[in-house]
Amino acid sequence: MAHAQDQILTPRPTGTIVPEKIREGIDLEINGRPYRHTGDDQMPLLWYLRDVLRLTGTKYSGEHGEGGYDLVLVDGKLASAISLPMLHVAGKSITTVEGLAGADGKLHPLQQAFIDENAIGCGYCTPGWLMASVDLLNRHPQPSDNEIDQLPNLCRCGCQTRVRRAIKRVANGARA
């Protein structure tokens, strides 16, 4: 039987520890936080958001972004996350629906208006509606019904009238 002292491994002399070089990648900002994507530069932004960062508010909306479920803001402008390869968002600032609320947890006025107007339905299209509505209000602070109707979003639950009321509510004074 071996003695306990015989079973102790003697440490090997350590040399200098050399850290690995920082991986090259695509740097971008999402909801105010910096990220580096080191994978496939052709990966659609949607899959990076959903599968890597687990920001699942942005939804799949077909391979061409039909229905507007995958909308995000890129440098403040509305864009389809499925149609943007990571290579094209290098150095950009992305805002997803998760980034609309304040750091203190206070809802964006549109989020609150959607709740107040019961404009959520099943919820699948809601993030896209919110992002498109933010973009619309940034471009047209007092949008007409026609401008609202031109938004690229689809709602299969029939919430379009309530969405219009929510947008109008914010346009009429419920700003952040």
Short mmCIF file of C-alpha atoms in Angstrom, two decimals:
data_model
loop_
_atom_site.label_atom_id
_atom_site.label_comp_id
_atom_site.label_asym_id
_atom_site.label_seq_id
_atom_site.Cartn_x
_atom_site.Cartn_y
_atom_site.Cartn_z
CA MET A 1 0.00 0.00 0.00
CA ALA A 2 1.34 3.41 -1.00
CA HIS A 3 1.81 6.16 1.53
CA ALA A 4 -0.23 9.34 1.18
CA GLN A 5 2.97 11.30 0.61
CA ASP A 6 3.83 9.13 -2.38
CA GLN A 7 0.55 10.08 -4.05
CA ILE A 8 1.14 13.84 -3.94
CA LEU A 9 2.14 15.17 -7.31
CA THR A 10 5.11 17.44 -7.25
CA PRO A 11 4.48 20.66 -9.09
CA ARG A 12 6.39 21.18 -12.26
CA PRO A 13 8.37 24.37 -12.51
CA THR A 14 6.26 27.02 -14.15
CA GLY A 15 7.56 29.14 -16.95
CA THR A 16 6.18 32.41 -18.00
CA ILE A 17 2.51 32.45 -18.86
CA VAL A 18 1.86 33.91 -22.26
CA PRO A 19 -1.73 35.05 -22.82
CA GLU A 20 -3.35 34.21 -26.11
CA LYS A 21 -3.67 36.97 -28.66
CA ILE A 22 -7.10 38.60 -28.64
CA ARG A 23 -9.18 37.03 -31.38
CA GLU A 24 -9.91 39.18 -34.35
CA GLY A 25 -13.55 39.75 -34.96
CA ILE A 26 -16.36 42.14 -35.67
CA ASP A 27 -16.86 44.75 -32.99
CA LEU A 28 -20.29 46.25 -32.56
CA GLU A 29 -22.51 47.72 -29.89
CA ILE A 30 -25.84 46.17 -28.97
CA ASN A 31 -28.19 47.96 -26.62
CA GLY A 32 -25.33 50.11 -25.36
CA ARG A 33 -22.94 47.24 -24.64
CA PRO A 34 -19.84 46.31 -26.67
CA TYR A 35 -19.58 42.88 -28.29
CA ARG A 36 -17.09 41.09 -30.53
CA HIS A 37 -18.31 38.44 -32.96
CA THR A 38 -15.51 36.01 -33.82
CA GLY A 39 -17.52 33.59 -35.92
CA ASP A 40 -18.75 33.56 -39.50
CA ASP A 41 -18.87 37.11 -40.84
CA GLN A 42 -21.82 36.13 -43.10
CA MET A 43 -23.99 35.03 -40.16
CA PRO A 44 -27.20 37.11 -40.19
CA LEU A 45 -27.45 39.57 -37.32
CA LEU A 46 -30.75 37.90 -36.32
CA TRP A 47 -29.04 34.61 -35.48
CA TYR A 48 -26.26 36.38 -33.59
CA LEU A 49 -28.87 38.19 -31.48
CA ARG A 50 -31.05 35.14 -30.86
CA ASP A 51 -28.61 32.21 -30.76
CA VAL A 52 -25.42 33.78 -29.42
CA LEU A 53 -26.62 36.63 -27.19
CA ARG A 54 -30.02 35.06 -26.36
CA LEU A 55 -31.84 38.31 -27.14
CA THR A 56 -34.97 36.57 -28.36
CA GLY A 57 -37.28 39.56 -28.74
CA THR A 58 -36.32 39.95 -32.39
CA LYS A 59 -38.22 37.24 -34.27
CA TYR A 60 -37.62 35.27 -37.46
CA SER A 61 -39.75 36.68 -40.22
CA GLY A 62 -38.83 34.66 -43.29
CA GLU A 63 -35.59 34.66 -45.23
CA HIS A 64 -36.27 38.17 -46.56
CA GLY A 65 -37.74 39.72 -43.40
CA GLU A 66 -41.38 39.54 -44.49
CA GLY A 67 -43.82 40.81 -41.90
CA GLY A 68 -41.36 43.03 -40.03
CA TYR A 69 -40.92 40.69 -37.05
CA ASP A 70 -37.10 40.94 -37.23
CA LEU A 71 -36.72 44.72 -37.18
CA VAL A 72 -33.95 46.45 -35.23
CA LEU A 73 -32.41 49.90 -35.31
CA VAL A 74 -28.92 50.12 -36.81
CA ASP A 75 -27.32 53.46 -36.01
CA GLY A 76 -30.85 54.71 -35.37
CA LYS A 77 -32.32 53.51 -38.67
CA LEU A 78 -34.79 50.67 -39.16
CA ALA A 79 -33.30 47.47 -40.61
CA SER A 80 -34.17 43.81 -41.06
CA ALA A 81 -31.88 41.69 -38.87
CA ILE A 82 -32.19 38.61 -41.08
CA SER A 83 -30.91 40.48 -44.13
CA LEU A 84 -27.83 41.96 -42.42
CA PRO A 85 -24.71 39.79 -42.32
CA MET A 86 -22.47 40.47 -39.33
CA LEU A 87 -19.84 41.90 -41.68
CA HIS A 88 -22.20 44.78 -42.50
CA VAL A 89 -22.79 45.78 -38.88
CA ALA A 90 -19.12 46.10 -37.93
CA GLY A 91 -18.68 49.25 -35.87
CA LYS A 92 -22.43 49.91 -35.79
CA SER A 93 -24.77 50.52 -32.88
CA ILE A 94 -27.72 48.12 -32.77
CA THR A 95 -30.87 48.61 -30.70
CA THR A 96 -33.21 45.67 -30.19
CA VAL A 97 -36.57 45.67 -28.45
CA GLU A 98 -34.74 44.65 -25.26
CA GLY A 99 -32.80 47.92 -25.47
CA LEU A 100 -35.85 50.21 -25.60
CA ALA A 101 -36.48 50.26 -21.85
CA GLY A 102 -34.30 52.53 -19.72
CA ALA A 103 -31.41 51.25 -17.63
CA ASP A 104 -33.63 51.74 -14.59
CA GLY A 105 -36.20 49.33 -16.08
CA LYS A 106 -38.68 52.06 -16.98
CA LEU A 107 -40.52 51.14 -20.16
CA HIS A 108 -40.12 53.18 -23.31
CA PRO A 109 -43.27 55.31 -23.87
CA LEU A 110 -44.24 53.11 -26.84
CA GLN A 111 -43.95 49.96 -24.77
CA GLN A 112 -46.23 51.50 -22.16
CA ALA A 113 -48.64 52.74 -24.84
CA PHE A 114 -48.84 49.23 -26.35
CA ILE A 115 -49.81 47.92 -22.91
CA ASP A 116 -52.29 50.76 -22.29
CA GLU A 117 -53.95 50.26 -25.68
CA ASN A 118 -53.90 46.44 -25.47
CA ALA A 119 -51.95 46.38 -28.74
CA ILE A 120 -50.09 43.16 -28.08
CA GLY A 121 -52.25 40.25 -29.30
CA CYS A 122 -50.21 37.03 -29.32
CA GLY A 123 -47.00 39.07 -29.02
CA TYR A 124 -45.01 37.61 -31.91
CA CYS A 125 -45.18 40.77 -34.02
CA THR A 126 -44.99 43.23 -31.12
CA PRO A 127 -41.18 43.70 -31.06
CA GLY A 128 -41.16 44.52 -34.77
CA TRP A 129 -44.07 46.93 -34.39
CA LEU A 130 -42.28 48.65 -31.51
CA MET A 131 -39.05 49.07 -33.47
CA ALA A 132 -40.84 50.32 -36.60
CA SER A 133 -42.92 52.71 -34.49
CA VAL A 134 -39.83 54.15 -32.77
CA ASP A 135 -38.27 54.72 -36.18
CA LEU A 136 -41.47 56.31 -37.51
CA LEU A 137 -41.80 58.68 -34.55
CA ASN A 138 -38.13 59.66 -34.86
CA ARG A 139 -38.74 60.61 -38.51
CA HIS A 140 -42.31 61.95 -38.13
CA PRO A 141 -43.16 63.03 -34.58
CA GLN A 142 -46.84 63.47 -35.59
CA PRO A 143 -47.42 60.63 -38.08
CA SER A 144 -50.58 60.48 -40.15
CA ASP A 145 -52.72 57.36 -40.33
CA ASN A 146 -51.34 56.81 -43.84
CA GLU A 147 -47.73 56.92 -42.55
CA ILE A 148 -48.61 54.43 -39.82
CA ASP A 149 -50.32 52.20 -42.41
CA GLN A 150 -47.08 52.18 -44.45
CA LEU A 151 -45.14 50.42 -41.67
CA PRO A 152 -43.85 47.04 -42.92
CA ASN A 153 -45.39 45.03 -40.09
CA LEU A 154 -48.05 42.34 -40.23
CA CYS A 155 -50.25 41.28 -37.34
CA ARG A 156 -52.27 38.12 -37.74
CA CYS A 157 -54.20 38.84 -34.53
CA GLY A 158 -55.74 42.03 -35.92
CA CYS A 159 -54.12 44.52 -33.54
CA GLN A 160 -53.38 47.14 -36.21
CA THR A 161 -56.06 49.56 -34.98
CA ARG A 162 -54.78 49.33 -31.41
CA VAL A 163 -51.19 49.75 -32.62
CA ARG A 164 -52.26 52.95 -34.40
CA ARG A 165 -53.84 54.22 -31.18
CA ALA A 166 -50.64 53.43 -29.24
CA ILE A 167 -48.48 55.31 -31.75
CA LYS A 168 -50.88 58.26 -31.69
CA ARG A 169 -50.84 58.23 -27.86
CA VAL A 170 -47.08 58.69 -27.86
CA ALA A 171 -47.19 61.25 -30.66
CA ASN A 172 -49.65 63.27 -28.58
CA GLY A 173 -47.39 63.63 -25.60
CA ALA A 174 -46.37 60.39 -23.90
CA ARG A 175 -42.65 60.93 -24.75
CA ALA A 176 -39.72 59.68 -22.70
#
